[in-house]
Coordinates of C-alpha atoms in Angstrom, one line a residue:
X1 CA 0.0 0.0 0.0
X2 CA 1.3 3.2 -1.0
X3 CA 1.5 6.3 1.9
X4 CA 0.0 9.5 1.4
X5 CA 1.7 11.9 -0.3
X6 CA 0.0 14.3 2.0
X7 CA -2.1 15.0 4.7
X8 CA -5.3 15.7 3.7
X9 CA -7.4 18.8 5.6
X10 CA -10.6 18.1 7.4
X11 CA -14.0 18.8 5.1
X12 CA -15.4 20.4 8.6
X13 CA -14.7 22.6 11.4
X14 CA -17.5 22.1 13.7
X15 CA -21.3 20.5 14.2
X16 CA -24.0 20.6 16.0
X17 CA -25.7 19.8 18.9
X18 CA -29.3 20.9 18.6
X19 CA -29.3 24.8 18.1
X20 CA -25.5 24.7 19.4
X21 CA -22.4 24.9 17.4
X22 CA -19.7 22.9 18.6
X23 CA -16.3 24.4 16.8
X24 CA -13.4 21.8 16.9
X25 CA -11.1 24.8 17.9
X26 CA -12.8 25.8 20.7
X27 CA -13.2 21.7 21.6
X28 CA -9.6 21.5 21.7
X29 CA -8.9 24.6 23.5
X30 CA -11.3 23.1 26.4
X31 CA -9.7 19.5 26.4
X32 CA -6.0 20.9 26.7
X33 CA -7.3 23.4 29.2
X34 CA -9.0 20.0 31.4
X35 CA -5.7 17.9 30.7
X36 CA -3.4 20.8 31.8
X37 CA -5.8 21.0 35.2
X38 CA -5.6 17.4 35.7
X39 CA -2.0 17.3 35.6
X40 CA -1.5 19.6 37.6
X41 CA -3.5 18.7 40.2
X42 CA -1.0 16.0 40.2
X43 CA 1.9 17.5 39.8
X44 CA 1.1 19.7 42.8
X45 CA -0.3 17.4 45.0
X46 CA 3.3 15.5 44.9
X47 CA 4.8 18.0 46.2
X48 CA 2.4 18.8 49.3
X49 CA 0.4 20.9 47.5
X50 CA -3.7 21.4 48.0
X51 CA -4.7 20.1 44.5
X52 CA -8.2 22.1 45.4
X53 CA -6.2 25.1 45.0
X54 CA -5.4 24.3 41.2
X55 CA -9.3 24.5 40.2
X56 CA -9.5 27.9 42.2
X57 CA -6.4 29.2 40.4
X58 CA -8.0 27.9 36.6
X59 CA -11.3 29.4 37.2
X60 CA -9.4 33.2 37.1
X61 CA -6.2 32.2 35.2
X62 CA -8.2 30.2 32.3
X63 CA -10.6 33.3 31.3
X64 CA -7.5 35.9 31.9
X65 CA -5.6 33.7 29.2
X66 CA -8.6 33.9 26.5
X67 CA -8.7 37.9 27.2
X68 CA -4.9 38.3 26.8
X69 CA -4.8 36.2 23.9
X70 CA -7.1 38.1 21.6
X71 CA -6.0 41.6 22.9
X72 CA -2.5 40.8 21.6
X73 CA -4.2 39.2 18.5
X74 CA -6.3 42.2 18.0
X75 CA -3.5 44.5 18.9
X76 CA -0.5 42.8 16.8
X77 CA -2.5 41.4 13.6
X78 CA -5.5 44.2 13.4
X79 CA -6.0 43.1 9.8
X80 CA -6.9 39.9 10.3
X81 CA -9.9 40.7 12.5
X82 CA -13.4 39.6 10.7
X83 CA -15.4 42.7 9.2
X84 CA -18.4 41.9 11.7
X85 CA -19.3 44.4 15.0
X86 CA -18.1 41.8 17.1
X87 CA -14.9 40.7 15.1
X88 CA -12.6 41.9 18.4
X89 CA -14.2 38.9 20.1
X90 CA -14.7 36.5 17.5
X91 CA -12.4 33.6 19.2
X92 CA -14.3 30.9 18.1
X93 CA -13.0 31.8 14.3
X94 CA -9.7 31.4 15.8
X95 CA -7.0 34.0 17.1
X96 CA -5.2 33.8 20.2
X97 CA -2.0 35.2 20.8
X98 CA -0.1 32.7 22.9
X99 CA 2.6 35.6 24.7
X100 CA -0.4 37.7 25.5
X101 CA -2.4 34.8 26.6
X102 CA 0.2 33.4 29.2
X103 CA 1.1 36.9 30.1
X104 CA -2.0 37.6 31.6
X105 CA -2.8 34.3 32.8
X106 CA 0.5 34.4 34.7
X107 CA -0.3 37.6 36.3
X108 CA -3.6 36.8 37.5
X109 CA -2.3 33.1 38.7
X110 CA 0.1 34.9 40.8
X111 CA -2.5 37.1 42.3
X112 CA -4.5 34.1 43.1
X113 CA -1.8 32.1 44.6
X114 CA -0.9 35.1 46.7
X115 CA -3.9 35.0 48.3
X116 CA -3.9 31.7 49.0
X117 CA -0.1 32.1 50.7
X118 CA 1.0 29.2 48.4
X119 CA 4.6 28.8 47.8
X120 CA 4.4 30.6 43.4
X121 CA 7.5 29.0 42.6
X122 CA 6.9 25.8 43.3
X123 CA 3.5 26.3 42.0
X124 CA 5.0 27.6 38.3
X125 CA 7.0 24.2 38.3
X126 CA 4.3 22.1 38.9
X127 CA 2.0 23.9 36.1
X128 CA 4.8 24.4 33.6
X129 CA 4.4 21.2 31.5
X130 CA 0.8 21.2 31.8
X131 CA 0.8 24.7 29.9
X132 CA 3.1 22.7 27.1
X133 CA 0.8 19.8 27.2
X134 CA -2.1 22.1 26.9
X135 CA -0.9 24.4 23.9
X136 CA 0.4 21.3 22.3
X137 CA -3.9 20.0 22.1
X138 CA -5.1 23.5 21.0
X139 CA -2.9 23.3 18.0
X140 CA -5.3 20.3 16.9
X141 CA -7.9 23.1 16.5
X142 CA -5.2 25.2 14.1
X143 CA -5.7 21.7 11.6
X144 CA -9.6 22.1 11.6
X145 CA -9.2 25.9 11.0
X146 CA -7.0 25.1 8.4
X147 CA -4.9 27.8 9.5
X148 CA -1.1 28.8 10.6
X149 CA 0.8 26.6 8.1
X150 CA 4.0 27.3 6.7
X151 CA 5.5 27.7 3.5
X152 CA 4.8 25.4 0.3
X153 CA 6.5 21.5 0.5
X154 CA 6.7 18.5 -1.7
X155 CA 7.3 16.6 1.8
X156 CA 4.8 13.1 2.6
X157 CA 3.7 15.4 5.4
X158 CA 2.9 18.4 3.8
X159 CA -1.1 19.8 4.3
X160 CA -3.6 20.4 2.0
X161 CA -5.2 23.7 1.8
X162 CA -7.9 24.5 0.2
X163 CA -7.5 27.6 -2.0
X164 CA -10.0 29.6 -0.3
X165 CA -8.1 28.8 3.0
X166 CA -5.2 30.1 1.0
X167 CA -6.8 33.1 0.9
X168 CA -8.1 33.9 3.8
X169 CA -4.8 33.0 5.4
X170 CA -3.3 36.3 3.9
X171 CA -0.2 34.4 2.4
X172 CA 1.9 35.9 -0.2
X173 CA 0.3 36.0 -3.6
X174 CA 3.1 33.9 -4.9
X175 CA 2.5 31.0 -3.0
X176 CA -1.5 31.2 -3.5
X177 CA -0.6 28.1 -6.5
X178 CA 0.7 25.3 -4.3
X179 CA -1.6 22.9 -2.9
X180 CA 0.5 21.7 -0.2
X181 CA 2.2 23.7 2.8
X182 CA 4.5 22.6 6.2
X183 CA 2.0 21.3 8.6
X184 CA 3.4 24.1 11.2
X185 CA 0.9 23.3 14.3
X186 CA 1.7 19.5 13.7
X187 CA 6.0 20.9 14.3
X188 CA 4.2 22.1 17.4
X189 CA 2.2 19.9 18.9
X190 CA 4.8 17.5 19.0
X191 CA 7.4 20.0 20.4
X192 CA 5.2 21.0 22.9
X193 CA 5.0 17.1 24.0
X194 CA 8.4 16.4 23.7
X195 CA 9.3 19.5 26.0
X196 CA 6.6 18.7 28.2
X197 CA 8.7 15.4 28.7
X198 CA 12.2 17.0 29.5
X199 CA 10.6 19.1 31.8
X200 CA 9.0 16.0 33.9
X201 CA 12.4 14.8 33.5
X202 CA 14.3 17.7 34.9
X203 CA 12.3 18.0 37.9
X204 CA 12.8 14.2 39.2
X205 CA 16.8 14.1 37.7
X206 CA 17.9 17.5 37.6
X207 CA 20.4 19.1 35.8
X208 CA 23.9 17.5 36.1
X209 CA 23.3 15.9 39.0
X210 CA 21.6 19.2 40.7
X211 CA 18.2 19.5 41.5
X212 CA 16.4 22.5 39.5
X213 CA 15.7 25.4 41.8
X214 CA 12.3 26.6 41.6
X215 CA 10.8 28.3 39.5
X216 CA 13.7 27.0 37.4
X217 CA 11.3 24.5 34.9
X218 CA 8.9 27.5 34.6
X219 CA 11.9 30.0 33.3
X220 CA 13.0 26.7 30.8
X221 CA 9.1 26.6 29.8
X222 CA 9.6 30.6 28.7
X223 CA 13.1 29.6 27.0
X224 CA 12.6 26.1 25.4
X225 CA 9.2 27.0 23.7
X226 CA 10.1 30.7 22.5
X227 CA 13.6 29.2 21.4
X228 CA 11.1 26.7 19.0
X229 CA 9.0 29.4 18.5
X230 CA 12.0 31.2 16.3
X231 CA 12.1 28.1 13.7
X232 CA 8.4 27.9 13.5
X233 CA 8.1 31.7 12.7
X234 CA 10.9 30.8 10.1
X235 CA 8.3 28.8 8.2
X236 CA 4.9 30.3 8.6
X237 CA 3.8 32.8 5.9
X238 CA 0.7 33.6 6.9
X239 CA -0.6 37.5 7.8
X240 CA 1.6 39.5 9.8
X241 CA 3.3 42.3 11.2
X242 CA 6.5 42.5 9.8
X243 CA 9.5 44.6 10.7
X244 CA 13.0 44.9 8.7
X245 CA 11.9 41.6 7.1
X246 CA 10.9 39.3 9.9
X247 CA 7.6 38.5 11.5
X248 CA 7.3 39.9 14.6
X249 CA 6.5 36.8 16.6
X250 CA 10.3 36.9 15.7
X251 CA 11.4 39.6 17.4
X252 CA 9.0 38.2 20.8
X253 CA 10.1 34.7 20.6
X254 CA 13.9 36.1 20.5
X255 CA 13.3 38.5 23.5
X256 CA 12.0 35.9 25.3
X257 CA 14.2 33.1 24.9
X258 CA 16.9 35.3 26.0
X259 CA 14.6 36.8 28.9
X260 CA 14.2 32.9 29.8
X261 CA 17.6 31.3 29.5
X262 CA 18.9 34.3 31.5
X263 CA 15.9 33.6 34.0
X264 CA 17.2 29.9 34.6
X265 CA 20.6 30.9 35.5
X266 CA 20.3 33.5 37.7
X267 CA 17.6 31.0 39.6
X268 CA 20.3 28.1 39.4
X269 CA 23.2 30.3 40.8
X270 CA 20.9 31.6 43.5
X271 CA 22.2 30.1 46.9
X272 CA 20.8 27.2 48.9
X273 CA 19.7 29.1 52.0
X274 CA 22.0 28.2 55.2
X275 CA 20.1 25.7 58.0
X276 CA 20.1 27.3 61.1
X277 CA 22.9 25.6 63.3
X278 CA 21.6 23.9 66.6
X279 CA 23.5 24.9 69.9
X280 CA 21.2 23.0 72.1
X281 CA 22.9 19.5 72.8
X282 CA 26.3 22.1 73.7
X283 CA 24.1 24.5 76.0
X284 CA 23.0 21.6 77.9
X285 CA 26.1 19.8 78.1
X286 CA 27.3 22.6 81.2
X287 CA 23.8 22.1 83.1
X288 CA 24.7 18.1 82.6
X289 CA 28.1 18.2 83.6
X290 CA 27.1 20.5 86.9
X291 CA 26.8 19.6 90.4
X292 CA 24.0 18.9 91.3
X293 CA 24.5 20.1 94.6
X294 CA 24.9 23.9 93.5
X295 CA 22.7 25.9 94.8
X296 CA 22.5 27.8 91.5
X297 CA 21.4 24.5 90.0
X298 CA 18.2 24.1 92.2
X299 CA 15.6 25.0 90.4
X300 CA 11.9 24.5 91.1
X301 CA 8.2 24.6 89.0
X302 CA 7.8 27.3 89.8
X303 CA 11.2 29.2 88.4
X304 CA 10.8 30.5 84.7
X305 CA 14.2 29.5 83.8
X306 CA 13.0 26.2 84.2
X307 CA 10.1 26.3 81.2
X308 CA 10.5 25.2 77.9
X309 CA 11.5 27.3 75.1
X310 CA 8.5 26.8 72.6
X311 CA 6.0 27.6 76.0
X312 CA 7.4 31.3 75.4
X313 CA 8.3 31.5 79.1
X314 CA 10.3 34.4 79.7
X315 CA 13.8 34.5 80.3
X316 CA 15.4 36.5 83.4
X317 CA 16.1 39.9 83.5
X318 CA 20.1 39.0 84.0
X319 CA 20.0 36.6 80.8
X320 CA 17.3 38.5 78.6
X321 CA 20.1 41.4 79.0
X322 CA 23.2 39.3 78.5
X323 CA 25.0 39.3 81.8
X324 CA 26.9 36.1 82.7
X325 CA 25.5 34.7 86.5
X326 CA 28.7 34.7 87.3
X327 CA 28.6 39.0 86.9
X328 CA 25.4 38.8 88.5
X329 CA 27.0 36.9 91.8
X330 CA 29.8 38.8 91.7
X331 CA 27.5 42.5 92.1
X332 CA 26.0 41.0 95.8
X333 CA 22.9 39.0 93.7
X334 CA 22.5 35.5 95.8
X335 CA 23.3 32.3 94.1
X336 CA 19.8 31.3 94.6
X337 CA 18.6 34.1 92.7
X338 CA 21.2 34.1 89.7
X339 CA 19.6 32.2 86.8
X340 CA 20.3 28.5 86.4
X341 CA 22.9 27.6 83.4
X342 CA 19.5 26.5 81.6
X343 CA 18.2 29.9 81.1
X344 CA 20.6 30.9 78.5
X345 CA 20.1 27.7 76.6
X346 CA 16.3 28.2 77.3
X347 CA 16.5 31.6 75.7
X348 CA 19.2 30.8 72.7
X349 CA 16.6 27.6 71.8
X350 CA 13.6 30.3 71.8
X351 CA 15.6 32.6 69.5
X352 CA 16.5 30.1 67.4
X353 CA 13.3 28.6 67.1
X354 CA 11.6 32.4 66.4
X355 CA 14.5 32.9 63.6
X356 CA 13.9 29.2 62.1
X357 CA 10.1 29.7 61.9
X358 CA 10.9 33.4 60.2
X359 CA 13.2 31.8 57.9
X360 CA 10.7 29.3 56.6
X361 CA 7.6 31.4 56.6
X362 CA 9.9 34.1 54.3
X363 CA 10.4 30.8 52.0
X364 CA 6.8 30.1 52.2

């Protein structure tokens, strides 16, 4: 059996369900947006995350990405906007820019996870290759629309485009002749699932043996895909802004990349933050090792020295202020009354424990 000598476009873009119009763009849009959910609901719940949180974080981030993706379609392509009152808006017909999209999306996510005091950078990694995985389904909708294919091929794979497709694609009159054209969105999907995978991969191996800092995967997301993006924009002819002879998706995919890769690094090279060292076993050694015949080791229930650090029992005067017992004996203060060698420990393990739990809740 002899293979296709190319890939034939579908004869429809949508159908119907009663009165309703079911467009297979807008179909694929809403199953990558459900995978990219489920995932990471996964992905986050691994790490100790509340998967709940993922669903509150899609119900704001999901509409935020449609808006930002027309605006910067609107904005960057005005020509290609249908001659109806509500062409602005038309999404269904196809139209999203993905930079404005995941710009917005990004800020709004960020807003939400705020409020929920989640840790963002873990929360980028986790949700990274899901946005991949996501964008990667949505480009099945591009092949119904029969729209963002690149230039003319004699290649098995190359698409078939109807002429009128042709046309309203806004490619160069030159090329309106061919019949067949590189199948860009297919280059794309199958990036987009292939860097979904070395992203998964990075996060459990890491990078030469190092684990990837968060939001390291996130800033490799905004690198790998705009680096792609910078061959695929090599290929596609059709309408666009163009300045000094290149599209300028170029010019955005470059930036980024850049933007991204520098991103990565500065995250990686980043230091580990320092543990807080743990005096305790040394402070207590001295109140171990004393007699326990001193009278300035006798303490009772009843003395504060005597209470646990987390209880927040306070410390005496003489230790809160630094002064030795010893100083304290030696200016006419009792033995009985000078604090007992656990008070300092006491106090250094309450201080220690305050500055631990500020040092984690500034990482949180």
């Amino acid at each position: 059996m002899a293979l296709p000598a190319s890939i034939p476009s579908p004869s429809i873009n949508s159908f119907n369900i009663g009165p309703l119009v079911i467009h297979f763009y807008a179909l694929a849009y809403l199953v990558g947006i459900a995978a990219a959910i489920i995932i990471t609901r996964r992905r986050w719940r691994a790490v100790g995350g509340d998967p709940d949180i993922v669903g509150d974080v899609a119900l704001w981030s999901v509409p935020a990405g449609i808006i930002g993706g027309r605006i910067y379609f609107d904005v960057t392509t005005p020509m290609d906007i249908p001659h109806v009152w509500y062409g602005v808006f038309a999404v269904w017909d196809g139209g999203l820019g993905i930079w404005g999209g995941i710009a917005l999306a990004t800020v709004v996510g960020l807003w939400r996870l705020r409020r929920h005091h989640v840790n963002t950078a873990l929360f980028m990694d986790a949700v990274a290759p899901a946005l991949l995985v996501a964008q990667g389904i949505g480009r099945i909708g591009n092949y119904f629309n029969k729209e963002l294919f690149g230039r003319p091929t004699s290649l098995p794979w190359g698409l078939e485009v109807p002429y009128q497709y042709r046309l309203a694609g806004g490619i160069p009159d030159k090329y309106l002749n061919f019949s067949t054209f590189q199948p860009t969105f297919l280059y794309e999907l199958i990036f987009d699932f292939a860097w979904a995978g070395v992203l998964v991969w990075l996060g459990h191996h890491g990078l030469r043996h190092r684990k990837i800092k968060p939001p390291g995967l996130f800033a490799l997301y905004v690198f790998g895909y705009s680096a792609y993006r910078i061959f695929e924009e090599s290929l596609r002819i059709d309408s666009s802004v163009y300045f000094l002879g290149l599209r300028l998706n170029t010019y955005i995919a470059s930036a980024l990349a850049v933007i991204g890769l520098v991103w990565f690094w500065r995250i990686q090279r980043r230091p580990d933050p320092e543990p807080a060292p743990d005096h305790a076993p040394e402070a207590a050694e001295p109140a171990d090792a004393a007699d326990p015949g001193s009278p300035a080791d006798v303490t009772t229930d009843s003395d504060p020295a005597s209470a646990p650090a987390h209880a927040g029992a306070p410390a005496p005067a003489a230790a809160s202020a630094g002064i030795p017992a010893s100083a304290a004996a030696s200016a006419g203060t009792p033995a009985s009354a000078a604090p007992s060698p656990s008070a300092p420990a006491s106090s250094q393990q309450s201080q220690e424990s305050h500055e631990s739990h500020d040092s984690e809740s500034t990482h949180g």
